[in-house]
Amino acid sequence: MSRQVNYSLDMANTWEDLYAHVDIEGVDIGPGDAIKLHRVPVELPYGQKKFVKGKASYFKASALKRWFIKTFSRFEITMLYEVSFSSTRFSKQRHQQINQHLENKRRVL
């Protein structure tokens, strides 16, 4: 079941800014809720800013969907992590050796 709400959309595509901010009026959006904006400009030519007001459809998530998203979204955040493992150990002694090598190269140049 959807409900019609008002929105305002502020967009920019300039050298300094590239953004699109949406403010939904009178709605507290929670986990699993969905918003569909109607009659939104798809393209914004370079160098322009635009402010648009319109109507949107608000779809409230069920209690089960909210629980599912709150529970399992913690596991999905790990997809954003980038972890790297190295087979070598970087010790203070190795750090000093590298610094000494770089100093010797600078002296030669």
CSV table of C-alpha atoms in Angstrom, one decimal:
chain,number,residue,atom,x,y,z
A,1,MET,CA,0.0,0.0,0.0
A,2,SER,CA,1.5,3.4,-1.0
A,3,ARG,CA,0.8,6.9,0.2
A,4,GLN,CA,1.3,10.1,-1.8
A,5,VAL,CA,3.7,12.6,-0.3
A,6,ASN,CA,5.4,15.8,-1.4
A,7,TYR,CA,9.1,16.1,-2.1
A,8,SER,CA,11.7,18.7,-3.0
A,9,LEU,CA,14.7,17.8,-5.1
A,10,ASP,CA,17.8,20.0,-5.2
A,11,MET,CA,20.3,19.0,-8.0
A,12,ALA,CA,23.6,20.4,-9.2
A,13,ASN,CA,26.0,19.4,-12.0
A,14,THR,CA,28.8,22.0,-11.9
A,15,TRP,CA,32.6,22.2,-11.6
A,16,GLU,CA,32.3,22.7,-7.8
A,17,ASP,CA,29.3,20.4,-7.1
A,18,LEU,CA,27.7,17.2,-8.2
A,19,TYR,CA,24.8,16.2,-6.0
A,20,ALA,CA,21.1,15.4,-5.8
A,21,HIS,CA,19.4,15.9,-2.4
A,22,VAL,CA,15.8,14.8,-1.8
A,23,ASP,CA,13.6,16.0,1.1
A,24,ILE,CA,10.5,14.0,1.7
A,25,GLU,CA,7.8,16.0,3.6
A,26,GLY,CA,6.0,14.5,6.5
A,27,VAL,CA,7.5,11.1,6.4
A,28,ASP,CA,9.9,9.4,8.8
A,29,ILE,CA,11.7,6.9,6.5
A,30,GLY,CA,12.8,3.6,8.2
A,31,PRO,CA,14.7,0.5,7.3
A,32,GLY,CA,13.1,-1.2,4.3
A,33,ASP,CA,10.8,1.7,3.3
A,34,ALA,CA,10.8,2.7,-0.3
A,35,ILE,CA,10.2,6.0,-2.1
A,36,LYS,CA,9.4,6.5,-5.8
A,37,LEU,CA,9.7,10.0,-7.1
A,38,HIS,CA,7.4,10.9,-10.0
A,39,ARG,CA,8.3,13.2,-12.9
A,40,VAL,CA,11.9,13.6,-12.0
A,41,PRO,CA,14.3,15.2,-14.6
A,42,VAL,CA,16.6,12.4,-15.7
A,43,GLU,CA,19.4,14.5,-17.1
A,44,LEU,CA,20.9,17.8,-15.8
A,45,PRO,CA,23.2,19.4,-18.3
A,46,TYR,CA,26.7,20.3,-17.1
A,47,GLY,CA,27.0,23.7,-15.4
A,48,GLN,CA,23.4,23.8,-14.2
A,49,LYS,CA,21.6,23.6,-10.9
A,50,LYS,CA,17.9,22.8,-10.5
A,51,PHE,CA,15.3,22.8,-7.8
A,52,VAL,CA,12.2,20.6,-8.4
A,53,LYS,CA,9.0,20.0,-6.3
A,54,GLY,CA,6.6,17.1,-6.9
A,55,LYS,CA,4.8,14.1,-5.6
A,56,ALA,CA,6.2,10.8,-4.6
A,57,SER,CA,4.8,7.4,-3.6
A,58,TYR,CA,5.9,6.2,-0.1
A,59,PHE,CA,5.8,2.4,0.5
A,60,LYS,CA,6.1,1.5,4.2
A,61,ALA,CA,7.9,-1.8,5.0
A,62,SER,CA,6.2,-4.6,6.9
A,63,ALA,CA,7.3,-5.5,10.4
A,64,LEU,CA,8.9,-8.7,9.1
A,65,LYS,CA,10.9,-6.8,6.4
A,66,ARG,CA,12.0,-4.2,9.0
A,67,TRP,CA,13.3,-6.9,11.3
A,68,PHE,CA,15.0,-8.8,8.5
A,69,ILE,CA,16.8,-5.6,7.2
A,70,LYS,CA,17.9,-4.5,10.7
A,71,THR,CA,19.2,-8.0,11.5
A,72,PHE,CA,21.1,-8.9,8.3
A,73,SER,CA,22.3,-5.4,7.2
A,74,ARG,CA,25.1,-5.7,9.7
A,75,PHE,CA,26.5,-8.6,7.7
A,76,GLU,CA,26.2,-6.7,4.4
A,77,ILE,CA,28.4,-3.8,5.6
A,78,THR,CA,31.4,-6.2,5.5
A,79,MET,CA,31.1,-6.1,1.7
A,80,LEU,CA,32.4,-2.5,1.9
A,81,TYR,CA,35.6,-3.6,3.7
A,82,GLU,CA,38.8,-4.0,1.7
A,83,VAL,CA,41.3,-6.2,3.5
A,84,SER,CA,44.8,-7.0,2.3
A,85,PHE,CA,47.2,-9.6,3.7
A,86,SER,CA,50.9,-9.6,3.0
A,87,SER,CA,53.2,-12.6,3.2
A,88,THR,CA,56.1,-10.4,4.4
A,89,ARG,CA,56.5,-8.8,7.8
A,90,PHE,CA,57.5,-5.1,7.8
A,91,SER,CA,59.8,-4.6,10.8
A,92,LYS,CA,61.5,-1.6,12.2
A,93,GLN,CA,64.8,-3.0,11.0
A,94,ARG,CA,63.5,-3.4,7.4
A,95,HIS,CA,62.2,0.2,7.6
A,96,GLN,CA,65.6,1.5,8.5
A,97,GLN,CA,67.2,-0.5,5.6
A,98,ILE,CA,64.8,1.0,3.1
A,99,ASN,CA,65.4,4.5,4.5
A,100,GLN,CA,69.2,3.9,4.2
A,101,HIS,CA,68.8,2.7,0.7
A,102,LEU,CA,66.8,5.8,-0.3
A,103,GLU,CA,69.4,8.1,1.3
A,104,ASN,CA,72.2,6.4,-0.7
A,105,LYS,CA,70.2,6.8,-3.9
A,106,ARG,CA,69.7,10.5,-3.2
A,107,ARG,CA,73.4,11.0,-2.6
A,108,VAL,CA,74.2,9.4,-6.0
A,109,LEU,CA,71.8,11.7,-7.8
